[in-house]
Short mmCIF file of N, CA and C in Angstrom, two decimals:
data_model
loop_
_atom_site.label_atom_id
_atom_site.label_comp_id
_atom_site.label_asym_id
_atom_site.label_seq_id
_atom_site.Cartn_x
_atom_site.Cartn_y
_atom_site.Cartn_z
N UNK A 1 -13.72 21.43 12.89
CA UNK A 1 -15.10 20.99 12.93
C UNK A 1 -15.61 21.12 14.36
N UNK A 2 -16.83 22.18 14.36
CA UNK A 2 -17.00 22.10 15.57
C UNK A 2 -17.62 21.05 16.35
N UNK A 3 -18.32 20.39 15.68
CA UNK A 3 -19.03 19.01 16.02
C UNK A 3 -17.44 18.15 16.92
N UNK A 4 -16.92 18.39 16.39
CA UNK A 4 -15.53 17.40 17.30
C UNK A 4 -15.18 17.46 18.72
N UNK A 5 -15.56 18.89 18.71
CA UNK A 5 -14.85 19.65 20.30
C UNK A 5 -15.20 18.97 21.00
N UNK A 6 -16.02 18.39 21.73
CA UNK A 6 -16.87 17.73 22.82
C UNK A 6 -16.07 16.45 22.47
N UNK A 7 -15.94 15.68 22.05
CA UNK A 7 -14.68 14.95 21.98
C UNK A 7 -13.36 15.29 22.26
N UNK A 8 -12.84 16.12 21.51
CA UNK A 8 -11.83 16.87 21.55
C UNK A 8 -10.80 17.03 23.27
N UNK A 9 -12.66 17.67 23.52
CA UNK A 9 -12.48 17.86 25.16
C UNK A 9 -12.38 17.07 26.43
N UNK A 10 -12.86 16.14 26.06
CA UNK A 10 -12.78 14.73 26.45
C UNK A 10 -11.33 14.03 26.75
N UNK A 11 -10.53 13.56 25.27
CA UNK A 11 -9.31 13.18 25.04
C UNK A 11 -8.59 14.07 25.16
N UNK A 12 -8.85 15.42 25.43
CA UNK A 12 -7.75 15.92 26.11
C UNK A 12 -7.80 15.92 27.85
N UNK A 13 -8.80 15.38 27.97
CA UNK A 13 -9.15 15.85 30.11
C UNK A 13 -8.19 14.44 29.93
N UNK A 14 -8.40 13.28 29.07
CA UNK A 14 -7.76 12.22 29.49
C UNK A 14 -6.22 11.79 29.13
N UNK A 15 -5.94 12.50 28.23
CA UNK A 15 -4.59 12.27 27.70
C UNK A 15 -3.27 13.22 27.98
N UNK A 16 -4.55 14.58 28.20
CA UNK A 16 -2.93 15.57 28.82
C UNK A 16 -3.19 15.91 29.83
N UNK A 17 -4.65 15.74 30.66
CA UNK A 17 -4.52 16.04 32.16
C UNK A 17 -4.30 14.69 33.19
N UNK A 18 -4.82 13.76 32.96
CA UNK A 18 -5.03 12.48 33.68
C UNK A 18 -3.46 11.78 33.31
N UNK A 19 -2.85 11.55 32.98
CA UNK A 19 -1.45 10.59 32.06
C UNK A 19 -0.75 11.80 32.23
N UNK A 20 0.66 10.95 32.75
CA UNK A 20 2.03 11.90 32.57
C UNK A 20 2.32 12.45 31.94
N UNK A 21 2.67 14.00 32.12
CA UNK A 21 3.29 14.59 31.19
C UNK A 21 4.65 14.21 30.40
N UNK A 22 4.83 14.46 29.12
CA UNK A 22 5.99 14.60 28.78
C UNK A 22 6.97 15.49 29.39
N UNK A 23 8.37 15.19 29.32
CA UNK A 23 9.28 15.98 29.60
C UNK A 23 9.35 17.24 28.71
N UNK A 24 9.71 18.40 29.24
CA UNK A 24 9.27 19.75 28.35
C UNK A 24 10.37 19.80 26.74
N UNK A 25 11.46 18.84 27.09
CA UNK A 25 12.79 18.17 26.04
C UNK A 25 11.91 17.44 25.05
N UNK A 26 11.05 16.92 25.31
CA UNK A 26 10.25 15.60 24.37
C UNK A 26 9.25 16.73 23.62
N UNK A 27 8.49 17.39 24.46
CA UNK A 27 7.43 18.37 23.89
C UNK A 27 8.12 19.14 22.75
N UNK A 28 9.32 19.92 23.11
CA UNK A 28 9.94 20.45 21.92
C UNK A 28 10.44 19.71 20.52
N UNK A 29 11.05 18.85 21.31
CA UNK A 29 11.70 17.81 20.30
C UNK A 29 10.10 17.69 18.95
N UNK A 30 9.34 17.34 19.95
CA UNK A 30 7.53 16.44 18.60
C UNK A 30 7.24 17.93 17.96
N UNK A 31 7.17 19.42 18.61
CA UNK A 31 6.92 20.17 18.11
C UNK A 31 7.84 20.80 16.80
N UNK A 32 8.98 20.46 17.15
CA UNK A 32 9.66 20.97 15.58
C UNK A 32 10.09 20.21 15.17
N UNK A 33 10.23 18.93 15.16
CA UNK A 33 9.95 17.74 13.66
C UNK A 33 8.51 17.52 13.59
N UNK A 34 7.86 17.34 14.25
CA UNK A 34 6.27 17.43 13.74
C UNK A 34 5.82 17.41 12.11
N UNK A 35 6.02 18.49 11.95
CA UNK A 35 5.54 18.50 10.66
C UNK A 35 6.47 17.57 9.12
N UNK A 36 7.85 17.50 10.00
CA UNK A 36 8.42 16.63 9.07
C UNK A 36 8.00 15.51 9.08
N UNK A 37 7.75 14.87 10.10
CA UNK A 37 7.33 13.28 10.36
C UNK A 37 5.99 13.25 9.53
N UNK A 38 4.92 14.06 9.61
CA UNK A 38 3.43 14.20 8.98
C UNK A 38 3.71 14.03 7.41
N UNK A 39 4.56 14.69 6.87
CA UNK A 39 4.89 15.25 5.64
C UNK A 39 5.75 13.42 5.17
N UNK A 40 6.43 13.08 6.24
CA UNK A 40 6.71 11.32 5.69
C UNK A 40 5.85 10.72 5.68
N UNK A 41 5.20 11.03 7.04
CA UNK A 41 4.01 9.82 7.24
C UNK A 41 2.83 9.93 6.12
N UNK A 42 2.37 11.20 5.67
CA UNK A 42 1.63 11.32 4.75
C UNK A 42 1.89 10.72 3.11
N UNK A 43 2.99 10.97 3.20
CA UNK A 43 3.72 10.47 1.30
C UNK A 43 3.92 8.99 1.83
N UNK A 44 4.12 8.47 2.47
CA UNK A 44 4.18 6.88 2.68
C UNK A 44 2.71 5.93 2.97
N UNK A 45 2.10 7.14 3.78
CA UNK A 45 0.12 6.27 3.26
C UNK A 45 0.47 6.18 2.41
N UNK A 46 -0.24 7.36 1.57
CA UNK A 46 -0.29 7.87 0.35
C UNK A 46 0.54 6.99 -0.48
N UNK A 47 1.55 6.59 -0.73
CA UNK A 47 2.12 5.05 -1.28
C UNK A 47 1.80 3.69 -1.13
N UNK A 48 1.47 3.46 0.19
CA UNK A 48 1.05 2.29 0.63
C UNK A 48 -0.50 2.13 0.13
N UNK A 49 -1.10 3.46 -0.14
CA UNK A 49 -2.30 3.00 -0.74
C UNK A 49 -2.53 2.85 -2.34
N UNK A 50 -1.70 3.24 -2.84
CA UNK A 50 -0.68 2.88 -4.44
C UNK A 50 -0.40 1.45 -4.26
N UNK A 51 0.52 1.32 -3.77
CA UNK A 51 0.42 -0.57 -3.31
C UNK A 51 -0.11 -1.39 -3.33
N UNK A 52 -0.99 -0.88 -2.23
CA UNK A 52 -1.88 -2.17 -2.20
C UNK A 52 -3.09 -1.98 -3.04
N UNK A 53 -3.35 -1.20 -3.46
CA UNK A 53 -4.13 -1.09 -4.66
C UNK A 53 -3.66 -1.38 -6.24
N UNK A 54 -2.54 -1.87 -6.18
CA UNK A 54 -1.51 -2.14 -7.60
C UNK A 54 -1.87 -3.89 -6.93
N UNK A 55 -1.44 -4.30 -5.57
CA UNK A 55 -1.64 -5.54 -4.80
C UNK A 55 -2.78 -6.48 -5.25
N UNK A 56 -3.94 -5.62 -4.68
CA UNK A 56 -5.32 -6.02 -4.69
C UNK A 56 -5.89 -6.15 -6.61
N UNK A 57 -5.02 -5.32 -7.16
CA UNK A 57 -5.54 -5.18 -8.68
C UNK A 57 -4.97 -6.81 -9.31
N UNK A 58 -4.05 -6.95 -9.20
CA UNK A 58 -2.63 -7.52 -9.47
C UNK A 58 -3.18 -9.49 -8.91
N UNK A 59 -3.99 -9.24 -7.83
CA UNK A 59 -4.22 -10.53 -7.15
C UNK A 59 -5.39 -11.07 -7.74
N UNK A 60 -6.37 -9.61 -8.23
CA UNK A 60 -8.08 -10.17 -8.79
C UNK A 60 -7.58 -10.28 -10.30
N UNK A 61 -6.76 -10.13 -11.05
CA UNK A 61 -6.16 -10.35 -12.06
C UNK A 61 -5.75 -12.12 -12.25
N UNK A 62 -5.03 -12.36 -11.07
CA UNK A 62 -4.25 -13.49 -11.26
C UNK A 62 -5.28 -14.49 -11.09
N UNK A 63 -6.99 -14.27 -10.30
CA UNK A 63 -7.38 -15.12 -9.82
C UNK A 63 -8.56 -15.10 -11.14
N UNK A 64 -8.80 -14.36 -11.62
CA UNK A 64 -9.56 -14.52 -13.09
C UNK A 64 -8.88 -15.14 -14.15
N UNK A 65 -7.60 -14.76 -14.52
CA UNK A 65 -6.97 -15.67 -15.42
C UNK A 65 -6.79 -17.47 -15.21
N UNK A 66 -6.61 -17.50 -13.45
CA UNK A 66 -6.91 -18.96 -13.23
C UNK A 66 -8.04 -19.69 -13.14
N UNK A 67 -9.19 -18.63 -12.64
CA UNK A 67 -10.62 -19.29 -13.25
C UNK A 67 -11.04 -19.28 -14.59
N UNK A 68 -10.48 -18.51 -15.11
CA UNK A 68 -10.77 -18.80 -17.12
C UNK A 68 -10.18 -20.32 -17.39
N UNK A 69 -8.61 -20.47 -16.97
CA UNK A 69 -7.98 -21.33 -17.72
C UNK A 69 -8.51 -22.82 -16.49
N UNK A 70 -9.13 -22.50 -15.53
CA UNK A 70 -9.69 -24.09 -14.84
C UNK A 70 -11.27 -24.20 -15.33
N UNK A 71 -11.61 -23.04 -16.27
CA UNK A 71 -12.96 -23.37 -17.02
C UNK A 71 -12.95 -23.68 -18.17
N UNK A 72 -11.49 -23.45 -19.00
CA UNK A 72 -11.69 -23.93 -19.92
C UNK A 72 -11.35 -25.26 -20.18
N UNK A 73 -10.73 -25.86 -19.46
CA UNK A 73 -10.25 -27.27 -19.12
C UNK A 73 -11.51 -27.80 -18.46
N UNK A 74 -12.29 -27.62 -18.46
CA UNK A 74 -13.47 -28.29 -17.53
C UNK A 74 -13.67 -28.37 -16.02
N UNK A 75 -12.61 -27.46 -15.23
CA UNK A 75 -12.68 -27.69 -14.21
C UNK A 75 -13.64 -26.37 -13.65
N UNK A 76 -13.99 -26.41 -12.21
CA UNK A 76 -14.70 -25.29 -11.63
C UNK A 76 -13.61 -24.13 -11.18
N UNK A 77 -14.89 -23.33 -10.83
CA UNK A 77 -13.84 -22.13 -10.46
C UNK A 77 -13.25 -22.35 -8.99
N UNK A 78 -12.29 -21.39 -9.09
CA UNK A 78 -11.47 -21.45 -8.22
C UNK A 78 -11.79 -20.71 -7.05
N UNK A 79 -11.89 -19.45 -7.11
CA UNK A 79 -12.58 -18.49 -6.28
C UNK A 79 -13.78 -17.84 -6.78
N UNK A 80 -14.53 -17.32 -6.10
CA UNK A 80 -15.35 -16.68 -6.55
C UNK A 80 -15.50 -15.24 -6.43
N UNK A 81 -16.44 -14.23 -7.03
CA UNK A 81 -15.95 -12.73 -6.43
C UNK A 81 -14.74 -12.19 -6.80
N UNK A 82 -14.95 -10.51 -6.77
CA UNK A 82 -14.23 -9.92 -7.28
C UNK A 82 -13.43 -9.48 -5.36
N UNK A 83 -11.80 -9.25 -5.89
CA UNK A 83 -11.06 -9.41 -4.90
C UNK A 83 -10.53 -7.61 -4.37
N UNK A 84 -11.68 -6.89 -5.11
CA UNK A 84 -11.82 -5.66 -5.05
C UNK A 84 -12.75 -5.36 -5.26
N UNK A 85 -13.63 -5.67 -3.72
CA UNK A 85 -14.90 -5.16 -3.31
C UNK A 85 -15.02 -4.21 -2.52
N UNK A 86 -16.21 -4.19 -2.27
CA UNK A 86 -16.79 -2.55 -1.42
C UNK A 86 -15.56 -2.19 -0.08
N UNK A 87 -14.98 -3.51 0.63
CA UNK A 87 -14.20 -3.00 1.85
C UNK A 87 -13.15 -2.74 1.51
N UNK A 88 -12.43 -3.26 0.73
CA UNK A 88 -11.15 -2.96 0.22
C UNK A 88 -10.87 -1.52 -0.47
N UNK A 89 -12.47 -1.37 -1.40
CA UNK A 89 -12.00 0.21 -1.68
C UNK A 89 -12.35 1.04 -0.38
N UNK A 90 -13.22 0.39 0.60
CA UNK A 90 -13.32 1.57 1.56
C UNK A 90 -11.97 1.41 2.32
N UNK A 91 -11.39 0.48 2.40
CA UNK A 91 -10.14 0.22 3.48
C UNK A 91 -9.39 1.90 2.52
N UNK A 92 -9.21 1.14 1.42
CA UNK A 92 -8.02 2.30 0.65
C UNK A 92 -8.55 4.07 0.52
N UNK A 93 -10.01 4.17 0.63
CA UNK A 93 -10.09 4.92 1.09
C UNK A 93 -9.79 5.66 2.11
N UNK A 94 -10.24 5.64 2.94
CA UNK A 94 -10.00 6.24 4.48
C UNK A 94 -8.40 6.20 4.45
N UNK A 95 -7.60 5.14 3.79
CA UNK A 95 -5.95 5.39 3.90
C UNK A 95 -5.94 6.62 3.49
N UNK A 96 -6.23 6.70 2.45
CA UNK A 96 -5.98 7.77 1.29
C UNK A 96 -6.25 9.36 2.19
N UNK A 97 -7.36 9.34 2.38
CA UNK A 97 -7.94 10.50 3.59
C UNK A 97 -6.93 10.85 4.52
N UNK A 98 -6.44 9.62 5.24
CA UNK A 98 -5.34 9.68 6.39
C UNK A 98 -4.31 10.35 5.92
N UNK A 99 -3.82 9.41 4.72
CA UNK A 99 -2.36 10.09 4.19
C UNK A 99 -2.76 11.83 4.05
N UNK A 100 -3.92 11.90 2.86
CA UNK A 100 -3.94 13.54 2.53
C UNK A 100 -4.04 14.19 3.81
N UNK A 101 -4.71 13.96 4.94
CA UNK A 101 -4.62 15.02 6.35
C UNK A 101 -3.10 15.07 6.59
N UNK A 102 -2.30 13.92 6.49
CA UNK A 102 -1.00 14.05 7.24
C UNK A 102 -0.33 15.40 6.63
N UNK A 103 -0.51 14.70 5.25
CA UNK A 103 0.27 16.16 4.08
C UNK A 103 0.15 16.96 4.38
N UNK A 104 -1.55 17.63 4.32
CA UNK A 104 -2.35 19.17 4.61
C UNK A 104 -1.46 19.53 5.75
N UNK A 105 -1.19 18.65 6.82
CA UNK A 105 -1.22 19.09 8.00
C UNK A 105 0.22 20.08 8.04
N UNK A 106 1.19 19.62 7.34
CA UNK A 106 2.43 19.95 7.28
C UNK A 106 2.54 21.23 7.31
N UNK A 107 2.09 22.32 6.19
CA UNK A 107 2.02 23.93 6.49
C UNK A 107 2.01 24.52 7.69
N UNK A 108 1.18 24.03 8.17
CA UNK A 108 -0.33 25.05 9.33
C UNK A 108 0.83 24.73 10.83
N UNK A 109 1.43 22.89 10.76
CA UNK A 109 1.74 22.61 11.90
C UNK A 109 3.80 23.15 11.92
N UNK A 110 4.09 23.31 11.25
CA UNK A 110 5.11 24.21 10.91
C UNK A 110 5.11 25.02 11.75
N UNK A 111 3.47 25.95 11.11
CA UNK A 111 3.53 27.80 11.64
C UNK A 111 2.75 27.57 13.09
N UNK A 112 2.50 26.51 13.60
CA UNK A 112 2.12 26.09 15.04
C UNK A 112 0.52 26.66 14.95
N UNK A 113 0.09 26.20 14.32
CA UNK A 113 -1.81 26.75 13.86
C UNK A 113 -2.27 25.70 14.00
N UNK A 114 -3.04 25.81 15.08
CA UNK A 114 -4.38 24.98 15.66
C UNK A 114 -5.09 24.04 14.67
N UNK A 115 -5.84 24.99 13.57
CA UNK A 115 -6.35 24.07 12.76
C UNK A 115 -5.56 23.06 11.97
N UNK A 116 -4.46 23.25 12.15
CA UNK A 116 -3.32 22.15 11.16
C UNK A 116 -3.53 21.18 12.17
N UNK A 117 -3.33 21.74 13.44
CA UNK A 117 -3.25 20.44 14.51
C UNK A 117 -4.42 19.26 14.19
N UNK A 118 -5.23 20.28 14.52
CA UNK A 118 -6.56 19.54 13.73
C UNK A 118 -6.79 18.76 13.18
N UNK A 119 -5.77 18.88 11.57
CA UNK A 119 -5.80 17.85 10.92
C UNK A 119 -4.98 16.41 11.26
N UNK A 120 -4.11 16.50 11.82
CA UNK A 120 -3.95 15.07 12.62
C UNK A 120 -4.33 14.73 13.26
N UNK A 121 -5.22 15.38 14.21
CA UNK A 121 -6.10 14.94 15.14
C UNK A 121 -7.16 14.00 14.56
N UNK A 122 -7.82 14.48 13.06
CA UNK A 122 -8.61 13.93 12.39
C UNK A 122 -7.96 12.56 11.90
N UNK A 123 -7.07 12.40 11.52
CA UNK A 123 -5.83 11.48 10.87
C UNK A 123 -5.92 10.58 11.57
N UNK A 124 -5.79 10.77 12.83
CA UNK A 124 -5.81 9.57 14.00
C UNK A 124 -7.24 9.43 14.09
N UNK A 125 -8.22 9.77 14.00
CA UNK A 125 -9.66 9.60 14.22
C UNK A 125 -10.36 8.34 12.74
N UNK A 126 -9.49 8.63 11.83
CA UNK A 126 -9.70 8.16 10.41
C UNK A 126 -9.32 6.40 10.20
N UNK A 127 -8.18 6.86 11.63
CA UNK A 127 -7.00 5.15 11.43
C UNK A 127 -8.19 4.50 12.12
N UNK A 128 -8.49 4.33 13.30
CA UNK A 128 -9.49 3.80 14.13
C UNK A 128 -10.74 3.58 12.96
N UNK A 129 -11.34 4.30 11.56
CA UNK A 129 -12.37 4.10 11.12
C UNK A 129 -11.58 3.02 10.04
N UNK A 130 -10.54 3.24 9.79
CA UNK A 130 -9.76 2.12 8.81
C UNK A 130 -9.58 0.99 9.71
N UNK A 131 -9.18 1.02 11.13
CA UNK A 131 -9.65 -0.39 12.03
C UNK A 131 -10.66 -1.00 11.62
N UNK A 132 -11.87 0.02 11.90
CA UNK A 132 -13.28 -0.63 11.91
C UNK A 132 -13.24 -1.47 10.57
N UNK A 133 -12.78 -0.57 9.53
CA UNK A 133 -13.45 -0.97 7.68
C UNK A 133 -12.68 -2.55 8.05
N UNK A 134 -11.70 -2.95 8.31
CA UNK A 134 -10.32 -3.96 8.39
C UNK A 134 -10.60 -5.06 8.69
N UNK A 135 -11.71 -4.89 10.38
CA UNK A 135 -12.53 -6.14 10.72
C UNK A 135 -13.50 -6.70 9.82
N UNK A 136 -13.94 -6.45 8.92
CA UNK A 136 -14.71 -6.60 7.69
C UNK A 136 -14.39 -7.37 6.57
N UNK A 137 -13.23 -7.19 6.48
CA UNK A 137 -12.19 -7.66 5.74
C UNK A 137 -11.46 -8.91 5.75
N UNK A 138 -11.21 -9.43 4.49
CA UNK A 138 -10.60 -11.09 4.94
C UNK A 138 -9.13 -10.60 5.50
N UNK A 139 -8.44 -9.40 4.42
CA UNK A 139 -7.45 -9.32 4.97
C UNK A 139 -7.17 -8.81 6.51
N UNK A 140 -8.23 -7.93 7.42
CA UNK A 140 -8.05 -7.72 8.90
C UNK A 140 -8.16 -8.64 9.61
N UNK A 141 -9.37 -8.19 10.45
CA UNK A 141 -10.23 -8.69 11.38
C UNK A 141 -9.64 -7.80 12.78
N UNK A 142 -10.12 -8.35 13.82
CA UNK A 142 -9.81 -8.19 14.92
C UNK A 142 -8.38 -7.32 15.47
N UNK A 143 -7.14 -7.90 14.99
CA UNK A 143 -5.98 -7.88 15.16
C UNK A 143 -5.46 -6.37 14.27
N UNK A 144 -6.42 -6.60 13.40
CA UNK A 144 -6.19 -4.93 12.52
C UNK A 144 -6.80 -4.13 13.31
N UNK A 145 -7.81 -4.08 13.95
CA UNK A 145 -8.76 -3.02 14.61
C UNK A 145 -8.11 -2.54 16.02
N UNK A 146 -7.34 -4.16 17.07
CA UNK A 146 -6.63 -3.57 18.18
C UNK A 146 -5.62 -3.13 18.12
N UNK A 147 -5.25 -3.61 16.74
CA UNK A 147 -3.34 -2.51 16.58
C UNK A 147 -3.46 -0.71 16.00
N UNK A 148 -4.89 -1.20 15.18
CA UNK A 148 -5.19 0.60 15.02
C UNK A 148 -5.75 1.51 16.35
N UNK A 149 -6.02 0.64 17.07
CA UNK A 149 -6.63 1.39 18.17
C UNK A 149 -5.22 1.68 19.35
N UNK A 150 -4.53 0.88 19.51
CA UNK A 150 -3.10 0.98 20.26
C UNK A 150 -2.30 1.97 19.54
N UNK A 151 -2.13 2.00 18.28
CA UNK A 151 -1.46 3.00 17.77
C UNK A 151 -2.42 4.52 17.41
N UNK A 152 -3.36 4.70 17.38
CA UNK A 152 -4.15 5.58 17.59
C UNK A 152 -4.33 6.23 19.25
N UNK A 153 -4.00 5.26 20.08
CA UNK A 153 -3.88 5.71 21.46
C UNK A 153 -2.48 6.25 22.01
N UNK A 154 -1.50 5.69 21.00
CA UNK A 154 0.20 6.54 21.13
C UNK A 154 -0.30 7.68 20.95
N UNK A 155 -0.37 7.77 19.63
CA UNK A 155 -0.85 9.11 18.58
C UNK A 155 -1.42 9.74 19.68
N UNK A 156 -2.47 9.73 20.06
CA UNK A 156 -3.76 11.17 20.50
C UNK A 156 -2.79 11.20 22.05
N UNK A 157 -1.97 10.51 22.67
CA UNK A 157 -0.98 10.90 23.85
C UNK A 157 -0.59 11.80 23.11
N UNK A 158 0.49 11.47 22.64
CA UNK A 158 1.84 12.28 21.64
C UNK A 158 0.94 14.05 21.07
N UNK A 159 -0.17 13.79 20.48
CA UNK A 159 -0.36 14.98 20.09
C UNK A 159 -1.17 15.68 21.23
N UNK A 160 -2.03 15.40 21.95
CA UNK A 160 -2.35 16.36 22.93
C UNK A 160 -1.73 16.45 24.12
N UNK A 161 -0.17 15.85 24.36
CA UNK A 161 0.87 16.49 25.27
C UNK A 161 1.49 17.59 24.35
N UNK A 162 1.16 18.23 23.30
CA UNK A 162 1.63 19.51 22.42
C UNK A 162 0.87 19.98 22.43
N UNK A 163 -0.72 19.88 22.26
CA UNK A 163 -1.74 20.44 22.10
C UNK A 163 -1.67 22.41 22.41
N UNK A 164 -0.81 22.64 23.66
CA UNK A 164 -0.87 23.97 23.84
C UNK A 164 -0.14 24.77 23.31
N UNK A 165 0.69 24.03 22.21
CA UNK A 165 1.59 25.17 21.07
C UNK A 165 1.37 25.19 20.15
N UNK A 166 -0.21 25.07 20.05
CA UNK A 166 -0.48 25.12 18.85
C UNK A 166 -1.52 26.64 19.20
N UNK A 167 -1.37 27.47 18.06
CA UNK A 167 -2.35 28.48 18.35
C UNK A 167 -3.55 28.44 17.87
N UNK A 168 -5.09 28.93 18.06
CA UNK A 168 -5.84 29.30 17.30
C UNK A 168 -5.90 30.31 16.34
N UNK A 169 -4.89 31.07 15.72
CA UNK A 169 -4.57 31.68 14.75
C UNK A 169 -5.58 33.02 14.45
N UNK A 170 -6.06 32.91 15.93
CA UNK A 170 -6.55 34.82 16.23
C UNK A 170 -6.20 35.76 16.70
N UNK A 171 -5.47 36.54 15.89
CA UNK A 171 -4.55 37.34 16.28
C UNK A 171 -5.55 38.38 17.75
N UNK A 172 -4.62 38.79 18.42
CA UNK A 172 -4.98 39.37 19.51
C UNK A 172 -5.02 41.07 19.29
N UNK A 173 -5.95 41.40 19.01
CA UNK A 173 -5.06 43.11 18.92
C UNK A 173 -4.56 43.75 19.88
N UNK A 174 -3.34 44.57 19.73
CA UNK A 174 -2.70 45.38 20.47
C UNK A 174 -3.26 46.34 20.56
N UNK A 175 -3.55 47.39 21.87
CA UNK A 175 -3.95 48.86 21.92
C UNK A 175 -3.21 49.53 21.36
N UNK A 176 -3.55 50.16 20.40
CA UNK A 176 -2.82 51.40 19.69
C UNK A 176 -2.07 52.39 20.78
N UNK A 177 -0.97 52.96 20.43
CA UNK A 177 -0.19 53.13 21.07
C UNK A 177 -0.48 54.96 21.16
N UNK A 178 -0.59 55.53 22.23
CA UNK A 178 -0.94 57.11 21.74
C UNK A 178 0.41 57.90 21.05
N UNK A 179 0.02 58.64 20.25
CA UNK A 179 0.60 59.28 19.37
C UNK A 179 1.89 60.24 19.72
N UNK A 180 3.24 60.32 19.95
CA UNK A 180 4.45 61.17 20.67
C UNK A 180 3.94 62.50 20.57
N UNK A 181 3.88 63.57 21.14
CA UNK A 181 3.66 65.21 21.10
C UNK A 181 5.01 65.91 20.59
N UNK A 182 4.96 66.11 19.13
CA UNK A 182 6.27 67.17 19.22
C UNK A 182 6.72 67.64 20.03
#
């Protein structure tokens, strides 16, 4: 997305020029498990948002059956509201998003292609918007938003100290080579 670059360009003046480099041992090491770690990290969102959406189903369940049975006894309700509202599906959203970039990313960052990079780059851009959704939330607040932002600030280190092995996936042409003379 080109709209990103100007960001892009930004967090990288600050994360791989300004801040220590990695050791060139560490750079290799993130570049070829890379895509394995994405490919876990992605199937384990991607679960965790199965979860807590089995969680959240499972909890507005338990809390309707106890306001039926304290109404039918004469008593008031217990809670009010459904316990799967607008933030919770947006929380599980944006997981969901995160996890699928991690997955996508796995191919592209394999064959060391820029735009795969991309997609974790986005991944980490997504966690910080799942911060934001979190503070909103009975289950966040605050403490969800500075741990997504600390771990979103590992992340965008970690990936733009690799940033330069990743290619833009335009091939360069070679000059044709002139033809041998019998």
């Amino acid at each position: 997305m080109a709209a990103l670059d100007p960001l892009e360009n930004i967090l990288n003046e600050i994360f791989a020029k300004n801040l220590p480099a990695l050791p060139e041992g560490g750079k290799k090491f993130l570049v070829t498990y890379l895509p394995y770690i994405n490919l876990i990290l992605g199937v384990l969102v991607l679960l965790s948002v199965l979860s807590l959406w089995r969680w959240a189903t499972a909890a507005n369940d338990l809390v309707n059956n106890l306001n039926s049975l304290s109404e039918a006894y004469g008593g008031a309700t217990i809670t009010a509201g459904d316990r799967l509202g607008p933030v919770i599906w947006l929380a599980l959203i944006t997981l969901a998003v995160q996890g699928a970039l991690y997955v996508a990313s796995y191919p592209g960052t394999k064959a060391r292609k820029k735009s795969d990079w991309n997609f974790m780059f986005y991944a980490l851009l997504v966690n910080v918007a799942y911060g934001v959704v979190m503070v909103f939330s009975a289950y966040g607040g605050l403490g969800s938003l500075f741990g997504s932002l600390v771990g979103t600030s590992i992340g965008l280190y970690l990936l733009f100290q690799i940033r330069a092995s990743y290619s833009t996936g335009k091939a360069t042409k070679k000059a044709a080579k002139p033809a041998k003379k019998a």
